[in-house]
mmCIF file of C-alpha atoms in Angstrom:
data_model
loop_
_atom_site.group_PDB
_atom_site.id
_atom_site.type_symbol
_atom_site.label_atom_id
_atom_site.label_comp_id
_atom_site.label_asym_id
_atom_site.label_seq_id
_atom_site.Cartn_x
_atom_site.Cartn_y
_atom_site.Cartn_z
ATOM 1 C CA MET A 1 140.059 -44.253 181.200
ATOM 2 C CA THR A 2 139.609 -45.707 177.529
ATOM 3 C CA SER A 3 142.998 -46.670 176.013
ATOM 4 C CA ALA A 4 144.006 -45.385 172.635
ATOM 5 C CA VAL A 5 143.515 -48.808 171.005
ATOM 6 C CA GLU A 6 139.791 -48.927 172.396
ATOM 7 C CA VAL A 7 139.241 -45.419 171.135
ATOM 8 C CA VAL A 8 139.644 -46.395 167.500
ATOM 9 C CA GLY A 9 137.493 -49.580 167.476
ATOM 10 C CA THR A 10 138.512 -53.096 166.906
ATOM 11 C CA GLU A 11 138.956 -53.360 163.027
ATOM 12 C CA LEU A 12 140.847 -50.897 160.900
ATOM 13 C CA LEU A 13 141.797 -50.693 157.365
ATOM 14 C CA ASN A 14 145.522 -51.102 156.656
ATOM 15 C CA GLY A 15 145.961 -49.514 153.376
ATOM 16 C CA SER A 16 143.618 -49.030 150.471
ATOM 17 C CA THR A 17 144.775 -52.229 148.559
ATOM 18 C CA ASP A 18 144.750 -54.411 151.766
ATOM 19 C CA THR A 19 141.163 -56.111 151.990
ATOM 20 C CA THR A 20 142.218 -57.772 155.389
ATOM 21 C CA LYS A 21 140.877 -55.784 158.270
ATOM 22 C CA PHE A 22 143.692 -54.948 160.793
ATOM 23 C CA ASP A 23 143.384 -55.854 164.312
ATOM 24 C CA SER A 24 143.723 -52.485 166.344
ATOM 25 C CA ASN A 25 145.107 -54.559 169.303
ATOM 26 C CA GLN A 26 148.387 -54.400 167.412
ATOM 27 C CA LEU A 27 148.626 -50.752 168.012
ATOM 28 C CA LYS A 28 148.735 -51.488 171.861
ATOM 29 C CA GLY A 29 151.628 -49.368 173.462
ATOM 30 C CA LYS A 30 151.739 -47.028 170.545
ATOM 31 C CA TYR A 31 151.009 -43.257 170.529
ATOM 32 C CA ILE A 32 148.204 -42.795 168.005
ATOM 33 C CA GLY A 33 147.392 -39.661 165.693
ATOM 34 C CA LEU A 34 143.714 -39.360 164.982
ATOM 35 C CA TYR A 35 143.586 -37.724 161.591
ATOM 36 C CA PHE A 36 140.205 -35.844 160.963
ATOM 37 C CA SER A 37 140.364 -35.051 157.226
ATOM 38 C CA ALA A 38 138.132 -35.254 153.964
ATOM 39 C CA HIS A 39 138.755 -35.337 150.317
ATOM 40 C CA TRP A 40 136.528 -32.279 149.698
ATOM 41 C CA CYS A 41 138.610 -30.052 152.071
ATOM 42 C CA GLY A 42 141.194 -28.077 150.200
ATOM 43 C CA PRO A 43 143.406 -27.509 153.115
ATOM 44 C CA CYS A 44 143.247 -31.118 153.885
ATOM 45 C CA ARG A 45 144.476 -32.105 150.583
ATOM 46 C CA ASN A 46 147.263 -29.723 150.888
ATOM 47 C CA PHE A 47 148.181 -30.994 154.532
ATOM 48 C CA THR A 48 148.043 -34.706 153.875
ATOM 49 C CA PRO A 49 151.059 -35.145 151.541
ATOM 50 C CA LYS A 50 153.035 -33.229 154.102
ATOM 51 C CA LEU A 51 151.841 -35.494 156.964
ATOM 52 C CA ALA A 52 152.402 -38.525 154.652
ATOM 53 C CA GLU A 53 156.062 -37.600 153.985
ATOM 54 C CA ALA A 54 156.925 -36.750 157.603
ATOM 55 C CA TYR A 55 155.162 -40.189 158.641
ATOM 56 C CA LYS A 56 157.474 -42.141 156.176
ATOM 57 C CA GLN A 57 160.655 -40.144 157.359
ATOM 58 C CA ALA A 58 160.061 -40.769 161.029
ATOM 59 C CA ASN A 59 159.276 -44.394 160.411
ATOM 60 C CA SER A 60 158.564 -44.732 164.154
ATOM 61 C CA ASP A 61 157.778 -48.148 165.837
ATOM 62 C CA THR A 62 155.946 -46.511 168.544
ATOM 63 C CA PHE A 63 153.645 -44.197 166.582
ATOM 64 C CA ASP A 64 150.826 -44.627 163.968
ATOM 65 C CA ILE A 65 148.009 -42.648 162.547
ATOM 66 C CA VAL A 66 144.283 -43.585 162.250
ATOM 67 C CA PHE A 67 142.426 -41.702 159.460
ATOM 68 C CA VAL A 68 138.854 -40.620 160.514
ATOM 69 C CA SER A 69 137.072 -39.541 157.324
ATOM 70 C CA GLY A 70 134.695 -36.557 157.079
ATOM 71 C CA ASP A 71 133.790 -37.617 153.335
ATOM 72 C CA THR A 72 130.126 -38.145 152.510
ATOM 73 C CA ASP A 73 130.552 -41.118 150.331
ATOM 74 C CA GLN A 74 132.585 -44.301 149.823
ATOM 75 C CA ALA A 75 133.978 -43.351 146.464
ATOM 76 C CA SER A 76 135.474 -40.174 147.886
ATOM 77 C CA PHE A 77 136.812 -41.945 150.879
ATOM 78 C CA ASP A 78 138.452 -44.613 148.698
ATOM 79 C CA GLU A 79 139.985 -42.037 146.264
ATOM 80 C CA TYR A 80 141.407 -40.041 149.341
ATOM 81 C CA TYR A 81 142.715 -43.056 151.411
ATOM 82 C CA LYS A 82 144.863 -44.105 148.313
ATOM 83 C CA GLU A 83 147.306 -41.127 149.415
ATOM 84 C CA MET A 84 147.579 -42.149 152.893
ATOM 85 C CA PRO A 85 150.121 -44.715 154.238
ATOM 86 C CA TRP A 86 148.376 -45.350 157.663
ATOM 87 C CA LYS A 87 145.403 -46.894 159.021
ATOM 88 C CA ALA A 88 141.839 -45.815 158.797
ATOM 89 C CA ILE A 89 138.393 -46.444 160.496
ATOM 90 C CA PRO A 90 136.139 -48.141 157.634
ATOM 91 C CA PHE A 91 133.918 -45.554 155.946
ATOM 92 C CA ALA A 92 130.882 -47.604 156.840
ATOM 93 C CA ASP A 93 131.611 -47.061 160.658
ATOM 94 C CA ARG A 94 129.865 -43.575 160.364
ATOM 95 C CA THR A 95 128.800 -43.953 163.987
ATOM 96 C CA LEU A 96 132.314 -44.175 165.422
ATOM 97 C CA ALA A 97 133.514 -41.311 163.364
ATOM 98 C CA GLU A 98 130.830 -39.060 164.465
ATOM 99 C CA LYS A 99 131.439 -40.117 168.155
ATOM 100 C CA LEU A 100 135.209 -39.076 167.686
ATOM 101 C CA ASN A 101 134.384 -35.767 166.187
ATOM 102 C CA GLU A 102 132.003 -35.131 169.133
ATOM 103 C CA LYS A 103 134.545 -36.490 171.815
ATOM 104 C CA TYR A 104 137.223 -34.456 170.645
ATOM 105 C CA GLU A 105 135.164 -31.324 169.762
ATOM 106 C CA ILE A 106 136.452 -31.081 166.142
ATOM 107 C CA GLN A 107 135.679 -27.596 164.906
ATOM 108 C CA GLY A 108 137.529 -27.664 161.576
ATOM 109 C CA ILE A 109 139.749 -29.788 159.417
ATOM 110 C CA PRO A 110 142.346 -30.981 159.012
ATOM 111 C CA SER A 111 142.779 -31.710 162.558
ATOM 112 C CA LEU A 112 145.421 -34.254 164.227
ATOM 113 C CA ILE A 113 144.801 -35.378 167.768
ATOM 114 C CA ILE A 114 147.830 -37.185 169.355
ATOM 115 C CA LEU A 115 146.759 -39.675 171.974
ATOM 116 C CA LYS A 116 149.064 -41.422 174.525
ATOM 117 C CA PRO A 117 148.746 -45.388 174.764
ATOM 118 C CA ASP A 118 146.351 -44.697 177.897
ATOM 119 C CA GLY A 119 144.008 -42.714 175.809
ATOM 120 C CA SER A 120 144.813 -39.288 177.255
ATOM 121 C CA VAL A 121 145.723 -36.424 174.789
ATOM 122 C CA LEU A 122 149.121 -35.605 174.372
ATOM 123 C CA THR A 123 148.448 -32.661 172.123
ATOM 124 C CA ALA A 124 145.247 -31.369 170.417
ATOM 125 C CA ASP A 125 147.362 -29.354 167.947
ATOM 126 C CA GLY A 126 149.241 -32.054 166.162
ATOM 127 C CA ASP A 127 148.542 -30.439 162.591
ATOM 128 C CA GLY A 128 150.032 -27.354 164.028
ATOM 129 C CA GLU A 129 153.253 -28.989 165.489
ATOM 130 C CA LEU A 130 153.709 -30.934 162.299
ATOM 131 C CA ARG A 131 153.558 -27.900 160.074
ATOM 132 C CA LYS A 132 156.326 -26.465 162.336
ATOM 133 C CA LYS A 133 158.512 -29.408 162.964
ATOM 134 C CA GLY A 134 157.717 -31.931 160.290
ATOM 135 C CA LYS A 135 158.998 -35.584 161.251
ATOM 136 C CA ASP A 136 160.626 -34.253 164.369
ATOM 137 C CA ALA A 137 157.264 -33.598 165.622
ATOM 138 C CA ILE A 138 156.389 -37.237 165.187
ATOM 139 C CA LEU A 139 159.718 -38.323 166.852
ATOM 140 C CA LYS A 140 158.810 -36.093 169.871
ATOM 141 C CA TRP A 141 155.271 -37.785 169.985
ATOM 142 C CA SER A 142 156.827 -41.343 169.879
ATOM 143 C CA LYS A 143 158.670 -40.448 173.182
ATOM 144 C CA GLY A 144 155.539 -38.921 174.835
ATOM 145 C CA GLN A 145 156.654 -35.341 174.431
ATOM 146 C CA SER A 146 155.203 -32.281 172.484
ATOM 147 C CA ILE A 147 157.537 -29.953 170.667
ATOM 148 C CA TYR A 148 156.542 -27.140 172.990
ATOM 149 C CA TRP A 149 157.710 -26.369 176.495
ATOM 150 C CA SER A 150 156.232 -23.702 179.182
ATOM 151 C CA ARG A 151 157.228 -22.005 182.568
ATOM 152 C CA GLU A 152 155.227 -20.543 185.270
ATOM 153 C CA ALA A 153 154.164 -16.794 184.964
ATOM 154 C CA ASN A 154 155.983 -14.534 187.330
ATOM 155 C CA ALA A 155 153.820 -11.839 189.199
ATOM 156 C CA GLY A 156 152.593 -9.262 186.865
ATOM 157 C CA GLU A 157 153.215 -11.502 183.697
ATOM 158 C CA HIS A 158 150.350 -12.238 181.260
ATOM 159 C CA THR A 159 150.009 -15.785 179.736
ATOM 160 C CA TRP A 160 149.078 -15.715 176.001
ATOM 161 C CA ASN A 161 147.256 -18.953 175.903
ATOM 162 C CA ASN A 162 147.516 -21.128 172.759
ATOM 163 C CA VAL A 163 150.213 -18.989 171.250
ATOM 164 C CA TYR A 164 153.784 -20.081 170.872
ATOM 165 C CA CYS A 165 157.077 -18.335 170.315
ATOM 166 C CA ASP A 166 158.380 -19.127 166.758
ATOM 167 C CA ASN A 167 161.993 -19.108 168.048
ATOM 168 C CA CYS A 168 162.217 -21.153 171.134
ATOM 169 C CA ASP A 169 158.800 -22.974 170.986
ATOM 170 C CA MET A 170 157.583 -21.631 174.376
ATOM 171 C CA LYS A 171 153.905 -22.391 174.578
ATOM 172 C CA PRO A 172 152.052 -20.423 175.902
ATOM 173 C CA ILE A 173 154.041 -17.324 175.627
ATOM 174 C CA VAL A 174 154.546 -15.954 179.172
ATOM 175 C CA GLY A 175 155.314 -12.130 179.559
ATOM 176 C CA VAL A 176 155.787 -9.663 176.773
ATOM 177 C CA ARG A 177 154.506 -10.793 173.221
ATOM 178 C CA TYR A 178 155.790 -9.521 169.855
ATOM 179 C CA GLY A 179 154.269 -9.996 166.583
ATOM 180 C CA CYS A 180 154.888 -9.184 162.844
ATOM 181 C CA ALA A 181 152.251 -7.185 160.745
ATOM 182 C CA GLN A 182 153.889 -8.703 157.542
ATOM 183 C CA CYS A 183 154.276 -12.074 158.766
ATOM 184 C CA SER A 184 150.679 -12.629 160.275
ATOM 185 C CA ASP A 185 151.497 -15.882 161.979
ATOM 186 C CA TYR A 186 154.721 -14.932 163.503
ATOM 187 C CA ASP A 187 155.054 -14.461 167.315
ATOM 188 C CA SER A 188 158.240 -14.095 169.586
ATOM 189 C CA CYS A 189 158.728 -13.802 173.250
ATOM 190 C CA GLN A 190 160.702 -11.013 174.950
ATOM 191 C CA GLN A 191 163.896 -13.154 175.209
ATOM 192 C CA CYS A 192 163.893 -14.203 171.602
ATOM 193 C CA LYS A 193 162.946 -10.733 170.426
ATOM 194 C CA GLU A 194 166.176 -9.555 172.019
ATOM 195 C CA ASN A 195 168.471 -12.269 170.957
ATOM 196 C CA ASN A 196 167.336 -13.066 167.472
ATOM 197 C CA SER A 197 166.902 -10.918 164.376
ATOM 198 C CA HIS A 198 163.656 -10.664 162.158
ATOM 199 C CA GLU A 199 163.590 -9.241 158.799
ATOM 200 C CA HIS A 200 160.501 -7.032 159.610
ATOM 201 C CA GLU A 201 159.756 -4.684 162.535
ATOM 202 C CA LEU A 202 158.282 -6.318 165.501
ATOM 203 C CA MET A 203 155.376 -4.864 167.698
ATOM 204 C CA LYS A 204 154.551 -5.281 171.248
ATOM 205 C CA TYR A 205 150.910 -6.574 171.776
ATOM 206 C CA PHE A 206 148.566 -5.003 174.222
ATOM 207 C CA ILE A 207 147.711 -6.948 177.208
ATOM 208 C CA PRO A 208 143.877 -7.894 176.906
ATOM 209 C CA LYS A 209 141.638 -6.210 179.393
ATOM 210 C CA THR A 210 144.296 -3.767 180.366
ATOM 211 C CA LYS A 211 143.090 -0.094 179.952
ATOM 212 C CA TYR A 212 145.162 2.014 177.455
ATOM 213 C CA SER A 213 144.574 5.598 176.255
ATOM 214 C CA LEU A 214 143.414 6.311 172.568
ATOM 215 C CA SER A 215 146.897 7.558 171.958
ATOM 216 C CA GLU A 216 148.459 4.357 173.265
ATOM 217 C CA LEU A 217 146.125 2.201 171.104
ATOM 218 C CA PHE A 218 147.132 3.825 168.085
ATOM 219 C CA GLY A 219 150.716 4.528 168.722
ATOM 220 C CA GLY A 220 150.646 8.273 169.289
ATOM 221 C CA ASN A 221 148.535 11.260 168.813
ATOM 222 C CA ASP A 222 150.355 12.203 165.520
ATOM 223 C CA VAL A 223 149.322 8.848 163.778
ATOM 224 C CA GLU A 224 147.789 9.840 160.519
ATOM 225 C CA LEU A 225 144.297 8.541 159.299
ATOM 226 C CA LEU A 226 142.632 8.890 155.872
ATOM 227 C CA ASP A 227 139.432 10.807 155.469
ATOM 228 C CA LYS A 228 137.000 10.861 152.615
ATOM 229 C CA ASN A 229 138.704 13.729 150.993
ATOM 230 C CA ASP A 230 141.845 11.624 150.496
ATOM 231 C CA GLN A 231 143.412 13.939 153.068
ATOM 232 C CA LYS A 232 145.543 12.925 156.103
ATOM 233 C CA ILE A 233 144.298 13.840 159.476
ATOM 234 C CA LYS A 234 145.831 13.392 162.808
ATOM 235 C CA LEU A 235 144.385 10.944 165.373
ATOM 236 C CA ASP A 236 144.354 13.922 167.949
ATOM 237 C CA SER A 237 141.475 15.602 165.894
ATOM 238 C CA LEU A 238 139.086 12.681 167.096
ATOM 239 C CA LYS A 239 140.299 12.959 170.669
ATOM 240 C CA ASP A 240 136.807 14.110 172.056
ATOM 241 C CA LYS A 241 134.720 11.683 170.075
ATOM 242 C CA TYR A 242 133.306 8.185 170.665
ATOM 243 C CA LEU A 243 134.825 5.887 168.051
ATOM 244 C CA GLY A 244 133.667 2.886 166.247
ATOM 245 C CA LEU A 245 136.574 0.555 165.195
ATOM 246 C CA TYR A 246 135.271 -1.022 162.129
ATOM 247 C CA PHE A 247 137.187 -4.323 161.370
ATOM 248 C CA SER A 248 136.173 -5.330 157.876
ATOM 249 C CA ALA A 249 137.526 -6.388 154.397
ATOM 250 C CA HIS A 250 136.119 -6.298 150.775
ATOM 251 C CA TRP A 251 136.538 -9.933 150.153
ATOM 252 C CA CYS A 252 134.091 -10.786 152.939
ATOM 253 C CA PRO A 253 130.392 -10.987 151.833
ATOM 254 C CA PRO A 254 128.767 -10.228 155.254
ATOM 255 C CA CYS A 255 131.009 -7.108 155.395
ATOM 256 C CA ARG A 256 129.845 -5.827 151.938
ATOM 257 C CA HIS A 257 126.298 -6.524 153.196
ATOM 258 C CA PHE A 258 126.690 -4.660 156.506
ATOM 259 C CA THR A 259 128.877 -1.658 155.455
ATOM 260 C CA PRO A 260 125.977 0.136 153.324
ATOM 261 C CA GLN A 261 123.736 -0.251 156.445
ATOM 262 C CA LEU A 262 126.299 1.031 158.775
ATOM 263 C CA ALA A 263 127.213 4.008 156.386
ATOM 264 C CA GLU A 264 123.490 5.025 156.258
ATOM 265 C CA ILE A 265 123.252 5.232 160.028
ATOM 266 C CA TYR A 266 126.602 6.978 160.327
ATOM 267 C CA LYS A 267 125.469 9.815 158.054
ATOM 268 C CA GLN A 268 122.388 10.148 160.208
ATOM 269 C CA SER A 269 124.652 10.501 163.277
ATOM 270 C CA VAL A 270 126.687 13.326 161.387
ATOM 271 C CA ALA A 271 123.531 15.165 160.563
ATOM 272 C CA ALA A 272 122.537 14.920 164.111
ATOM 273 C CA ASN A 273 125.936 16.291 165.128
ATOM 274 C CA LEU A 274 126.551 13.458 167.503
ATOM 275 C CA PRO A 275 130.257 13.312 168.794
ATOM 276 C CA PHE A 276 130.982 9.963 167.118
ATOM 277 C CA ASP A 277 133.055 8.775 164.159
ATOM 278 C CA ILE A 278 134.284 5.437 162.868
ATOM 279 C CA ILE A 279 137.821 4.254 161.890
ATOM 280 C CA PHE A 280 138.070 1.434 159.149
ATOM 281 C CA LEU A 281 140.645 -1.240 160.078
ATOM 282 C CA SER A 282 141.241 -3.313 156.915
ATOM 283 C CA SER A 283 141.664 -7.029 156.647
ATOM 284 C CA ASP A 284 142.131 -6.758 152.889
ATOM 285 C CA GLU A 285 144.988 -8.311 151.235
ATOM 286 C CA ASP A 286 146.159 -5.727 148.824
ATOM 287 C CA GLN A 287 146.022 -1.772 148.482
ATOM 288 C CA GLU A 288 143.734 -2.144 145.385
ATOM 289 C CA SER A 289 141.088 -3.897 147.427
ATOM 290 C CA PHE A 290 141.359 -1.577 150.192
ATOM 291 C CA ASN A 291 140.978 1.376 147.832
ATOM 292 C CA GLU A 292 137.888 -0.072 146.136
ATOM 293 C CA TYR A 293 136.170 -0.897 149.494
ATOM 294 C CA TYR A 294 137.146 2.465 151.228
ATOM 295 C CA LYS A 295 135.169 4.346 148.456
ATOM 296 C CA GLU A 296 131.929 3.116 149.861
ATOM 297 C CA MET A 297 132.791 4.303 153.298
ATOM 298 C CA PRO A 298 132.063 7.926 154.518
ATOM 299 C CA TRP A 299 134.325 7.710 157.689
ATOM 300 C CA LYS A 300 138.025 7.706 158.495
ATOM 301 C CA ALA A 301 140.469 4.913 157.998
ATOM 302 C CA VAL A 302 143.953 3.591 158.965
ATOM 303 C CA PRO A 303 145.990 3.645 155.787
ATOM 304 C CA PHE A 304 146.553 0.122 154.332
ATOM 305 C CA GLU A 305 150.282 0.303 154.696
ATOM 306 C CA ASN A 306 149.747 0.681 158.565
ATOM 307 C CA ARG A 307 148.604 -2.801 159.093
ATOM 308 C CA MET A 308 150.559 -3.157 162.412
ATOM 309 C CA ILE A 309 147.702 -0.912 164.141
ATOM 310 C CA LYS A 310 145.047 -3.306 162.828
ATOM 311 C CA GLN A 311 146.607 -6.462 163.754
ATOM 312 C CA ARG A 312 147.563 -5.277 167.254
ATOM 313 C CA LEU A 313 143.956 -4.033 167.842
ATOM 314 C CA SER A 314 142.645 -7.315 166.480
ATOM 315 C CA ILE A 315 144.441 -9.207 169.212
ATOM 316 C CA TYR A 316 143.584 -6.868 171.914
ATOM 317 C CA TYR A 317 139.986 -6.772 171.341
ATOM 318 C CA GLY A 318 139.696 -10.525 170.582
ATOM 319 C CA ILE A 319 138.395 -10.164 167.131
ATOM 320 C CA GLN A 320 137.166 -13.623 165.852
ATOM 321 C CA GLY A 321 135.339 -12.657 162.660
ATOM 322 C CA ILE A 322 134.292 -9.813 160.689
ATOM 323 C CA PRO A 323 132.647 -7.529 160.226
ATOM 324 C CA SER A 324 133.133 -6.370 163.786
ATOM 325 C CA LEU A 325 132.502 -2.933 165.357
ATOM 326 C CA VAL A 326 133.995 -2.083 168.694
ATOM 327 C CA ILE A 327 132.997 1.022 170.442
ATOM 328 C CA ILE A 328 135.568 3.060 172.606
ATOM 329 C CA LYS A 329 135.133 6.103 174.649
ATOM 330 C CA PRO A 330 137.270 9.321 174.092
ATOM 331 C CA SER A 331 139.472 8.082 177.079
ATOM 332 C CA GLY A 332 140.270 4.817 174.936
ATOM 333 C CA GLU A 333 138.277 2.663 177.325
ATOM 334 C CA THR A 334 136.176 -0.149 175.722
ATOM 335 C CA LEU A 335 132.430 0.550 175.707
ATOM 336 C CA THR A 336 131.209 -2.540 173.922
ATOM 337 C CA ILE A 337 132.638 -5.060 171.509
ATOM 338 C CA LYS A 338 129.267 -5.817 170.069
ATOM 339 C CA GLY A 339 128.529 -2.638 168.081
ATOM 340 C CA ARG A 340 127.514 -4.422 165.054
ATOM 341 C CA ARG A 341 124.866 -6.307 167.075
ATOM 342 C CA ASP A 342 123.849 -2.980 168.537
ATOM 343 C CA ILE A 343 123.541 -1.213 165.050
ATOM 344 C CA ASP A 344 121.565 -4.138 163.653
ATOM 345 C CA ARG A 345 118.908 -3.970 166.481
ATOM 346 C CA ASN A 346 118.760 -0.230 167.411
ATOM 347 C CA LYS A 347 120.029 1.713 164.240
ATOM 348 C CA LEU A 348 120.609 5.263 165.155
ATOM 349 C CA LYS A 349 119.450 4.777 168.809
ATOM 350 C CA ALA A 350 122.577 2.716 169.400
ATOM 351 C CA ILE A 351 124.976 5.689 168.668
ATOM 352 C CA GLU A 352 122.786 7.993 170.759
ATOM 353 C CA ALA A 353 123.174 5.695 173.719
ATOM 354 C CA TRP A 354 127.012 5.423 173.149
ATOM 355 C CA VAL A 355 127.722 9.063 172.962
ATOM 356 C CA LYS A 356 126.262 9.259 176.340
ATOM 357 C CA GLY A 357 128.747 6.661 177.535
ATOM 358 C CA GLU A 358 125.865 4.091 178.000
ATOM 359 C CA LYS A 359 125.532 0.467 176.659
ATOM 360 C CA VAL A 360 122.596 -0.249 174.622
ATOM 361 C CA LYS A 361 120.062 -2.209 176.521
ATOM 362 C CA ASN A 362 118.918 -4.923 173.974
ATOM 363 C CA GLU A 363 115.807 -7.125 174.629
ATOM 364 C CA PRO A 364 116.336 -10.690 174.615
ATOM 365 C CA VAL A 365 115.937 -12.142 171.081
ATOM 366 C CA LYS A 366 113.219 -14.750 170.635
ATOM 367 C CA PRO A 367 114.174 -17.913 168.788
ATOM 368 C CA GLU A 368 111.670 -17.187 165.990
ATOM 369 C CA ASP A 369 113.428 -13.892 165.524
ATOM 370 C CA PHE A 370 116.971 -14.937 165.653
ATOM 371 C CA VAL A 371 119.184 -14.317 162.637
ATOM 372 C CA TRP A 372 121.577 -17.154 161.616
ATOM 373 C CA ARG A 373 124.187 -14.990 159.786
ATOM 374 C CA ASN A 374 125.757 -16.677 156.752
ATOM 375 C CA VAL A 375 123.482 -19.636 156.941
ATOM 376 C CA THR A 376 121.557 -20.425 153.885
ATOM 377 C CA CYS A 377 118.185 -22.578 153.828
ATOM 378 C CA ASP A 378 119.019 -25.461 151.442
ATOM 379 C CA GLY A 379 115.322 -25.573 150.595
ATOM 380 C CA CYS A 380 114.243 -22.175 149.520
ATOM 381 C CA ARG A 381 117.815 -20.745 149.312
ATOM 382 C CA THR A 382 117.009 -17.847 151.658
ATOM 383 C CA GLU A 383 120.038 -16.314 153.401
ATOM 384 C CA PRO A 384 120.245 -15.633 156.138
ATOM 385 C CA ILE A 385 117.846 -17.975 157.945
ATOM 386 C CA VAL A 386 115.530 -16.217 160.202
ATOM 387 C CA GLY A 387 113.947 -17.867 163.058
ATOM 388 C CA LEU A 388 114.004 -21.444 163.875
ATOM 389 C CA ARG A 389 116.831 -23.412 162.033
ATOM 390 C CA TYR A 390 116.847 -27.198 161.454
ATOM 391 C CA TYR A 391 119.895 -29.333 160.445
ATOM 392 C CA CYS A 392 120.315 -32.737 158.651
ATOM 393 C CA LYS A 393 123.228 -34.717 160.036
ATOM 394 C CA THR A 394 122.833 -37.393 157.296
ATOM 395 C CA CYS A 395 123.026 -34.875 154.403
ATOM 396 C CA GLY A 396 125.899 -32.845 156.095
ATOM 397 C CA ASN A 397 126.079 -29.023 156.094
ATOM 398 C CA TYR A 398 122.389 -29.148 155.324
ATOM 399 C CA ASP A 399 120.111 -26.536 156.955
ATOM 400 C CA LEU A 400 116.347 -25.832 156.560
ATOM 401 C CA CYS A 401 114.340 -22.900 157.732
ATOM 402 C CA ALA A 402 111.102 -23.593 159.700
ATOM 403 C CA ALA A 403 108.880 -23.180 156.585
ATOM 404 C CA CYS A 404 110.922 -25.758 154.585
ATOM 405 C CA LYS A 405 111.104 -28.078 157.685
ATOM 406 C CA GLU A 406 107.204 -28.388 157.485
ATOM 407 C CA LYS A 407 107.338 -29.361 153.824
ATOM 408 C CA GLY A 408 109.261 -32.583 154.899
ATOM 409 C CA HIS A 409 112.523 -34.056 154.593
ATOM 410 C CA GLU A 410 113.766 -37.614 154.021
ATOM 411 C CA HIS A 411 115.889 -37.802 157.028
ATOM 412 C CA GLU A 412 115.400 -36.826 160.664
ATOM 413 C CA LEU A 413 116.176 -33.014 161.366
ATOM 414 C CA LYS A 414 117.635 -31.540 164.532
ATOM 415 C CA LEU A 415 116.593 -28.113 165.873
ATOM 416 C CA ILE A 416 119.725 -26.016 166.466
ATOM 417 C CA ASP A 417 119.548 -24.083 169.674
ATOM 418 C CA MET A 418 119.895 -20.287 169.432
ATOM 419 C CA PRO A 419 123.278 -19.444 170.747
ATOM 420 C CA LYS A 420 123.539 -17.911 174.181
ATOM 421 C CA GLU A 421 124.589 -14.052 174.221
ATOM 422 C CA ASP A 422 127.413 -13.218 176.623
ATOM 423 C CA ASP A 423 127.449 -9.904 178.282
ATOM 424 C CA ASP A 424 129.918 -7.361 177.004
ATOM 425 C CA GLU A 425 133.118 -7.006 178.996
ATOM 426 C CA ASP A 426 134.777 -3.518 179.664
#
């Protein structure tokens, strides 16, 4: 195994004003935090002062941090590194920085990976642990410990991977998990829910892949929904229909693009008298945005104030991004979580299949027909890119469509493979 010192290279910077290269061998025996960050990243600039303050307060002899820059030029690196009291990989060593991003599969920044002296990973969620515990997190790492603890699941208990209890620091939470609709990042285990008070009502999350009735999913048949006439209707009035649960928000450009398309197809399904309806579950941040967006929709909605329903269902269906359309049977059983894809490709035929209790049979998409959602061609500014997509690693966040690629580019371009599609799960 490669030691932590070998991971960071032989020569480092030791402060923005120290022109002498720092010999990384002086870090032998220490726990090392690899700090992936960049000056252009707003969340990074917010996090760096917090990390610097905790680093200074902890003042540990057995822990240090090495900055791995995601900046695009030396000047930005230099300006940002002035704020940091730790070591850094020189900006010129872009090859090492890229290797470390790939090795630790960095998907977003800021990211703080804590390595043990032998090079193994102590925690890949160092930024999350520091936000929670400040300097105490660093003091834990200095002893080879994480701030979290865990236990084995008993028979019948569910394990909530990557979720921790905000009270006792159990990670992952084992057993029943509770959350708060008003504190979106708050989670509690069963014992802490019983032994600690919280300022808002807590909700019990549904266990993924466990089947629930429509009534259970929404919290009872008497739950009220909105309709287009600003009238309240009971959930029970939809009990014989197939339902599309539409997770969307006014602030989301892809949502605003998809909503008119979905509305037109929905109207066609109403005209065809198909036993189908849609319920809007808003991710908007205020009542005004909800009201403005819902004016564009011809279907039902969970009232904005009842965000608990939306949050619980988002977790249950594993919603990773919006817009998302989940199709459920009258029984509450999931038919497909990929309703948006089916609508895109099959229009009204998708709903016609759903109301028969059938999944849509989609033909495999050819690479030249694939739609790269939310990706803009930096050559002709077309969005989204349709077909082959090329990426320039040198320019960073630079994409070209096939036509613009043929016009030539000053750096080597990489063809991005079309994502593989997974089958739906019931």
